[in-house]
Short mmCIF file of N, CA, C and O in Angstrom, two decimals:
data_model
loop_
_atom_site.label_atom_id
_atom_site.label_comp_id
_atom_site.label_asym_id
_atom_site.label_seq_id
_atom_site.Cartn_x
_atom_site.Cartn_y
_atom_site.Cartn_z
N MET A 1 119.22 21.44 139.63
CA MET A 1 119.29 22.41 140.69
C MET A 1 120.75 22.81 140.96
O MET A 1 120.98 23.93 141.41
N LEU A 2 121.68 21.92 140.73
CA LEU A 2 123.07 22.23 141.06
C LEU A 2 123.62 23.46 140.35
O LEU A 2 124.32 24.26 140.99
N PRO A 3 123.32 23.69 139.07
CA PRO A 3 123.85 24.91 138.44
C PRO A 3 123.35 26.18 139.10
O PRO A 3 124.08 27.18 139.15
N PHE A 4 122.15 26.16 139.65
CA PHE A 4 121.61 27.36 140.29
C PHE A 4 122.32 27.68 141.60
O PHE A 4 122.28 28.81 142.08
N LEU A 5 122.97 26.68 142.20
CA LEU A 5 123.74 26.96 143.41
C LEU A 5 124.86 27.94 143.12
O LEU A 5 125.19 28.79 143.94
N PHE A 6 125.44 27.83 141.94
CA PHE A 6 126.53 28.73 141.56
C PHE A 6 126.00 30.06 141.03
O PHE A 6 126.60 31.10 141.25
N VAL A 7 124.88 30.03 140.36
CA VAL A 7 124.31 31.25 139.78
C VAL A 7 123.85 32.21 140.88
O VAL A 7 124.06 33.41 140.80
N PHE A 8 123.23 31.66 141.94
CA PHE A 8 122.68 32.51 142.99
C PHE A 8 123.59 32.62 144.21
O PHE A 8 123.16 33.01 145.28
N ASN A 9 124.85 32.27 144.07
CA ASN A 9 125.85 32.43 145.13
C ASN A 9 125.40 31.76 146.42
O ASN A 9 125.34 32.37 147.48
N PHE A 10 125.09 30.48 146.32
CA PHE A 10 124.62 29.70 147.47
C PHE A 10 125.78 29.36 148.38
O PHE A 10 126.87 29.01 147.93
N SER A 11 125.55 29.46 149.67
CA SER A 11 126.57 29.02 150.63
C SER A 11 125.86 28.22 151.72
O SER A 11 124.79 28.61 152.21
N LEU A 12 126.45 27.11 152.09
CA LEU A 12 125.88 26.23 153.10
C LEU A 12 126.38 26.62 154.47
O LEU A 12 127.59 26.66 154.71
N ASP A 13 125.47 26.93 155.36
CA ASP A 13 125.82 27.27 156.74
C ASP A 13 125.64 26.02 157.59
O ASP A 13 124.54 25.68 158.00
N VAL A 14 126.74 25.32 157.84
CA VAL A 14 126.71 24.05 158.55
C VAL A 14 126.21 24.24 159.98
O VAL A 14 125.56 23.35 160.54
N GLN A 15 126.48 25.37 160.57
CA GLN A 15 126.02 25.62 161.95
C GLN A 15 124.50 25.57 162.07
O GLN A 15 123.98 25.13 163.07
N LYS A 16 123.81 26.02 161.03
CA LYS A 16 122.35 25.97 161.05
C LYS A 16 121.85 24.53 160.88
O LYS A 16 120.86 24.13 161.49
N VAL A 17 122.51 23.77 160.04
CA VAL A 17 122.06 22.41 159.73
C VAL A 17 122.18 21.49 160.95
O VAL A 17 121.35 20.61 161.14
N ILE A 18 123.17 21.72 161.78
CA ILE A 18 123.37 20.81 162.92
C ILE A 18 122.53 21.19 164.14
O ILE A 18 122.53 20.46 165.12
N LYS A 19 121.79 22.29 164.07
CA LYS A 19 120.87 22.62 165.16
C LYS A 19 119.77 21.56 165.21
O LYS A 19 119.32 21.09 164.17
N PRO A 20 119.35 21.17 166.41
CA PRO A 20 118.36 20.08 166.51
C PRO A 20 117.07 20.31 165.74
O PRO A 20 116.56 19.40 165.10
N GLU A 21 116.53 21.54 165.78
CA GLU A 21 115.26 21.78 165.10
C GLU A 21 115.39 21.64 163.59
O GLU A 21 114.51 21.14 162.92
N TYR A 22 116.52 22.06 163.03
CA TYR A 22 116.73 21.93 161.58
C TYR A 22 117.01 20.48 161.22
O TYR A 22 116.50 19.97 160.21
N ALA A 23 117.80 19.80 162.04
CA ALA A 23 118.11 18.39 161.77
C ALA A 23 116.84 17.54 161.83
O ALA A 23 116.63 16.67 160.98
N LEU A 24 115.98 17.80 162.82
CA LEU A 24 114.73 17.04 162.92
C LEU A 24 113.80 17.34 161.75
O LEU A 24 113.10 16.44 161.27
N ASN A 25 113.79 18.58 161.29
CA ASN A 25 112.98 18.91 160.11
C ASN A 25 113.48 18.16 158.88
O ASN A 25 112.68 17.65 158.09
N LEU A 26 114.79 18.08 158.70
CA LEU A 26 115.36 17.35 157.56
C LEU A 26 115.05 15.86 157.65
O LEU A 26 114.73 15.22 156.66
N ILE A 27 115.14 15.30 158.85
CA ILE A 27 114.82 13.88 159.04
C ILE A 27 113.34 13.64 158.75
O ILE A 27 112.97 12.67 158.07
N TYR A 28 112.47 14.52 159.24
CA TYR A 28 111.05 14.39 158.96
C TYR A 28 110.77 14.45 157.46
O TYR A 28 110.01 13.63 156.93
N LEU A 29 111.38 15.42 156.77
CA LEU A 29 111.15 15.54 155.33
C LEU A 29 111.68 14.32 154.59
O LEU A 29 111.08 13.85 153.62
N GLY A 30 112.80 13.79 155.03
CA GLY A 30 113.38 12.63 154.36
C GLY A 30 112.62 11.35 154.62
O GLY A 30 112.33 10.58 153.70
N LEU A 31 112.28 11.11 155.88
CA LEU A 31 111.61 9.85 156.23
C LEU A 31 110.10 9.95 156.14
O LEU A 31 109.44 9.09 155.56
N GLY A 32 109.52 11.00 156.71
CA GLY A 32 108.07 11.12 156.76
C GLY A 32 107.47 11.54 155.44
O GLY A 32 106.64 10.85 154.86
N ALA A 33 107.89 12.69 154.97
CA ALA A 33 107.24 13.27 153.80
C ALA A 33 107.67 12.60 152.50
O ALA A 33 106.92 12.62 151.54
N SER A 34 108.83 12.00 152.46
CA SER A 34 109.28 11.38 151.22
C SER A 34 109.14 9.87 151.25
O SER A 34 108.37 9.29 150.49
N ALA A 35 109.88 9.22 152.13
CA ALA A 35 109.91 7.76 152.14
C ALA A 35 108.55 7.15 152.45
O ALA A 35 108.09 6.25 151.73
N LEU A 36 107.89 7.63 153.48
CA LEU A 36 106.59 7.08 153.85
C LEU A 36 105.56 7.30 152.75
O LEU A 36 104.74 6.42 152.45
N CYS A 37 105.60 8.47 152.13
CA CYS A 37 104.65 8.75 151.04
C CYS A 37 104.89 7.84 149.84
O CYS A 37 103.93 7.38 149.22
N PHE A 38 106.14 7.58 149.50
CA PHE A 38 106.42 6.68 148.39
C PHE A 38 105.96 5.26 148.70
O PHE A 38 105.42 4.57 147.84
N VAL A 39 106.16 4.82 149.93
CA VAL A 39 105.72 3.47 150.32
C VAL A 39 104.20 3.36 150.23
O VAL A 39 103.67 2.39 149.68
N THR A 40 103.49 4.35 150.78
CA THR A 40 102.03 4.28 150.73
C THR A 40 101.50 4.42 149.31
O THR A 40 100.51 3.78 148.96
N TRP A 41 102.16 5.22 148.49
CA TRP A 41 101.74 5.36 147.09
C TRP A 41 101.92 4.04 146.35
O TRP A 41 101.04 3.60 145.62
N ASN A 42 103.05 3.38 146.55
CA ASN A 42 103.30 2.10 145.90
C ASN A 42 102.31 1.04 146.38
O ASN A 42 101.85 0.20 145.59
N TYR A 43 101.96 1.07 147.65
CA TYR A 43 100.96 0.13 148.16
C TYR A 43 99.60 0.40 147.52
O TYR A 43 98.88 -0.53 147.14
N ALA A 44 99.23 1.67 147.38
CA ALA A 44 97.96 2.02 146.75
C ALA A 44 97.92 1.57 145.30
O ALA A 44 96.90 1.07 144.82
N VAL A 45 99.03 1.72 144.59
CA VAL A 45 99.10 1.26 143.20
C VAL A 45 98.94 -0.25 143.14
O VAL A 45 98.25 -0.78 142.27
N LYS A 46 99.55 -0.95 144.09
CA LYS A 46 99.45 -2.41 144.12
C LYS A 46 98.00 -2.85 144.38
O LYS A 46 97.51 -3.79 143.77
N VAL A 47 97.32 -2.17 145.29
CA VAL A 47 95.97 -2.58 145.68
C VAL A 47 94.93 -2.12 144.65
O VAL A 47 94.07 -2.89 144.23
N LEU A 48 95.00 -0.84 144.24
CA LEU A 48 93.97 -0.27 143.37
C LEU A 48 94.29 -0.36 141.88
O LEU A 48 93.39 -0.30 141.05
N GLY A 49 95.55 -0.42 141.55
CA GLY A 49 95.96 -0.37 140.15
C GLY A 49 96.43 1.04 139.78
O GLY A 49 96.14 2.02 140.46
N VAL A 50 97.15 1.12 138.70
CA VAL A 50 97.78 2.38 138.29
C VAL A 50 96.75 3.43 137.91
O VAL A 50 96.84 4.59 138.34
N VAL A 51 95.78 3.07 137.10
CA VAL A 51 94.83 4.05 136.58
C VAL A 51 93.98 4.63 137.71
O VAL A 51 93.83 5.85 137.84
N LYS A 52 93.41 3.78 138.54
CA LYS A 52 92.54 4.25 139.62
C LYS A 52 93.33 5.09 140.63
O LYS A 52 92.84 6.11 141.11
N THR A 53 94.55 4.69 140.93
CA THR A 53 95.37 5.46 141.87
C THR A 53 95.72 6.82 141.29
O THR A 53 95.71 7.82 142.00
N SER A 54 96.01 6.88 140.01
CA SER A 54 96.37 8.15 139.38
C SER A 54 95.20 9.13 139.37
O SER A 54 95.40 10.34 139.47
N VAL A 55 94.00 8.61 139.27
CA VAL A 55 92.82 9.48 139.29
C VAL A 55 92.71 10.18 140.64
O VAL A 55 92.39 11.37 140.73
N TYR A 56 93.01 9.48 141.71
CA TYR A 56 92.85 10.04 143.05
C TYR A 56 93.92 11.07 143.41
O TYR A 56 93.78 11.75 144.42
N ILE A 57 94.95 11.19 142.61
CA ILE A 57 95.95 12.23 142.87
C ILE A 57 95.31 13.62 142.73
O ILE A 57 95.77 14.59 143.32
N TYR A 58 94.22 13.69 141.98
CA TYR A 58 93.54 14.97 141.80
C TYR A 58 92.75 15.39 143.04
O TYR A 58 92.24 16.51 143.10
N MET A 59 92.65 14.53 144.03
CA MET A 59 92.01 14.90 145.29
C MET A 59 92.93 15.70 146.20
O MET A 59 92.48 16.25 147.20
N VAL A 60 94.20 15.79 145.85
CA VAL A 60 95.17 16.51 146.69
C VAL A 60 94.75 17.95 146.96
O VAL A 60 94.79 18.40 148.12
N PRO A 61 94.32 18.75 145.96
CA PRO A 61 93.91 20.12 146.28
C PRO A 61 92.71 20.20 147.22
O PRO A 61 92.66 21.07 148.09
N VAL A 62 91.78 19.28 147.08
CA VAL A 62 90.60 19.27 147.95
C VAL A 62 91.03 18.95 149.38
O VAL A 62 90.60 19.61 150.34
N ILE A 63 91.88 17.96 149.54
CA ILE A 63 92.36 17.58 150.87
C ILE A 63 93.20 18.71 151.47
O ILE A 63 93.14 18.97 152.67
N THR A 64 93.97 19.40 150.63
CA THR A 64 94.78 20.51 151.12
C THR A 64 93.91 21.63 151.67
O THR A 64 94.20 22.18 152.74
N VAL A 65 92.86 21.98 150.96
CA VAL A 65 91.96 23.04 151.43
C VAL A 65 91.28 22.60 152.73
O VAL A 65 91.20 23.37 153.70
N ALA A 66 90.81 21.38 152.78
CA ALA A 66 90.14 20.89 153.99
C ALA A 66 91.10 20.88 155.18
O ALA A 66 90.74 21.28 156.29
N THR A 67 92.32 20.44 154.95
CA THR A 67 93.32 20.40 156.02
C THR A 67 93.67 21.80 156.49
O THR A 67 93.85 22.02 157.69
N SER A 68 93.79 22.74 155.56
CA SER A 68 94.12 24.11 155.96
C SER A 68 93.01 24.73 156.80
O SER A 68 93.27 25.53 157.70
N VAL A 69 91.77 24.36 156.52
CA VAL A 69 90.65 24.87 157.32
C VAL A 69 90.67 24.25 158.72
O VAL A 69 90.51 24.95 159.72
N ILE A 70 90.93 22.95 158.79
CA ILE A 70 90.90 22.25 160.08
C ILE A 70 92.13 22.58 160.93
O ILE A 70 92.01 22.92 162.10
N VAL A 71 93.31 22.48 160.33
CA VAL A 71 94.54 22.61 161.10
C VAL A 71 94.95 24.07 161.29
O VAL A 71 95.29 24.49 162.40
N LEU A 72 94.92 24.85 160.20
CA LEU A 72 95.41 26.23 160.25
C LEU A 72 94.31 27.25 160.52
O LEU A 72 94.59 28.44 160.62
N LYS A 73 93.07 26.78 160.60
CA LYS A 73 91.92 27.67 160.85
C LYS A 73 91.79 28.76 159.78
O LYS A 73 91.41 29.88 160.06
N GLU A 74 92.12 28.41 158.53
CA GLU A 74 91.98 29.35 157.43
C GLU A 74 90.53 29.39 156.95
O GLU A 74 89.79 28.43 157.13
N GLU A 75 90.17 30.49 156.33
CA GLU A 75 88.83 30.61 155.77
C GLU A 75 88.85 30.12 154.33
O GLU A 75 89.84 30.30 153.61
N ILE A 76 87.74 29.52 153.91
CA ILE A 76 87.63 29.06 152.53
C ILE A 76 87.20 30.24 151.67
O ILE A 76 86.18 30.88 151.94
N THR A 77 87.96 30.53 150.63
CA THR A 77 87.63 31.62 149.72
C THR A 77 86.74 31.09 148.59
O THR A 77 86.62 29.88 148.38
N TRP A 78 86.14 32.03 147.85
CA TRP A 78 85.31 31.63 146.71
C TRP A 78 86.15 30.93 145.65
O TRP A 78 85.68 30.00 145.00
N MET A 79 87.38 31.38 145.49
CA MET A 79 88.26 30.72 144.51
C MET A 79 88.53 29.27 144.90
O MET A 79 88.56 28.39 144.05
N ALA A 80 88.70 29.03 146.20
CA ALA A 80 88.93 27.67 146.67
C ALA A 80 87.70 26.81 146.45
O ALA A 80 87.79 25.65 146.05
N VAL A 81 86.52 27.37 146.71
CA VAL A 81 85.27 26.63 146.50
C VAL A 81 85.10 26.28 145.03
O VAL A 81 84.76 25.14 144.68
N ILE A 82 85.37 27.25 144.15
CA ILE A 82 85.27 26.99 142.71
C ILE A 82 86.27 25.91 142.30
O ILE A 82 85.95 24.99 141.54
N GLY A 83 87.49 25.97 142.83
CA GLY A 83 88.50 24.96 142.53
C GLY A 83 88.09 23.58 143.01
O GLY A 83 88.27 22.58 142.31
N ILE A 84 87.53 23.51 144.21
CA ILE A 84 87.06 22.22 144.75
C ILE A 84 85.95 21.65 143.89
O ILE A 84 85.95 20.47 143.54
N VAL A 85 84.99 22.50 143.54
CA VAL A 85 83.86 22.04 142.71
C VAL A 85 84.36 21.54 141.36
O VAL A 85 83.96 20.47 140.89
N LEU A 86 85.22 22.30 140.71
CA LEU A 86 85.74 21.88 139.40
C LEU A 86 86.56 20.59 139.51
O LEU A 86 86.47 19.72 138.64
N THR A 87 87.32 20.47 140.57
CA THR A 87 88.11 19.24 140.78
C THR A 87 87.19 18.04 140.96
O THR A 87 87.41 16.98 140.35
N LEU A 88 86.16 18.19 141.79
CA LEU A 88 85.24 17.07 142.02
C LEU A 88 84.44 16.73 140.77
O LEU A 88 84.21 15.55 140.48
N ILE A 89 84.04 17.74 139.99
CA ILE A 89 83.34 17.47 138.72
C ILE A 89 84.26 16.69 137.78
O ILE A 89 83.83 15.72 137.16
N GLY A 90 85.51 17.10 137.71
CA GLY A 90 86.46 16.39 136.86
C GLY A 90 86.66 14.95 137.31
O GLY A 90 86.74 14.04 136.48
N LEU A 91 86.71 14.74 138.61
CA LEU A 91 86.84 13.37 139.12
C LEU A 91 85.62 12.52 138.80
O LEU A 91 85.76 11.38 138.36
N PHE A 92 84.45 13.09 139.00
CA PHE A 92 83.23 12.33 138.69
C PHE A 92 83.12 12.03 137.20
O PHE A 92 82.72 10.95 136.81
N LEU A 93 83.50 13.00 136.37
CA LEU A 93 83.46 12.76 134.92
C LEU A 93 84.47 11.68 134.51
O LEU A 93 84.17 10.85 133.65
N SER A 94 85.64 11.72 135.10
CA SER A 94 86.66 10.73 134.72
C SER A 94 86.31 9.34 135.21
O SER A 94 86.74 8.34 134.63
N GLU A 95 85.53 9.23 136.27
CA GLU A 95 85.14 7.94 136.82
C GLU A 95 83.83 7.41 136.24
O GLU A 95 83.48 6.27 136.47
N SER A 96 83.09 8.28 135.53
CA SER A 96 81.80 7.81 134.98
C SER A 96 82.06 6.83 133.84
O SER A 96 83.08 6.87 133.17
N LYS A 97 81.13 5.95 133.64
CA LYS A 97 81.28 4.89 132.63
C LYS A 97 80.90 5.33 131.24
O LYS A 97 81.03 4.58 130.29
N LYS A 98 80.36 6.54 131.08
CA LYS A 98 79.91 6.98 129.77
C LYS A 98 81.05 7.31 128.87
O LYS A 98 81.96 7.85 128.91
#
């Protein structure tokens, strides 16, 4: 990413970064979205194992659509339904013993 800072003429506005709302967002992204997620992922790998935990990463799109409906009050499109169905079929096929 560093070379692109020079290519796209990036400049850091320190005044924006020190505003409370931006600082709190950065802290949330650093601690909540990154650190906490890595800790919970490592715990899941420890409890379930690598293979089983990796299979469940494919549930992320399904959870994202469900969360967007509940939290953001978005409507489910046909493309989202098709994606959810295909994702769940893939999960069931990967978990089947055949």
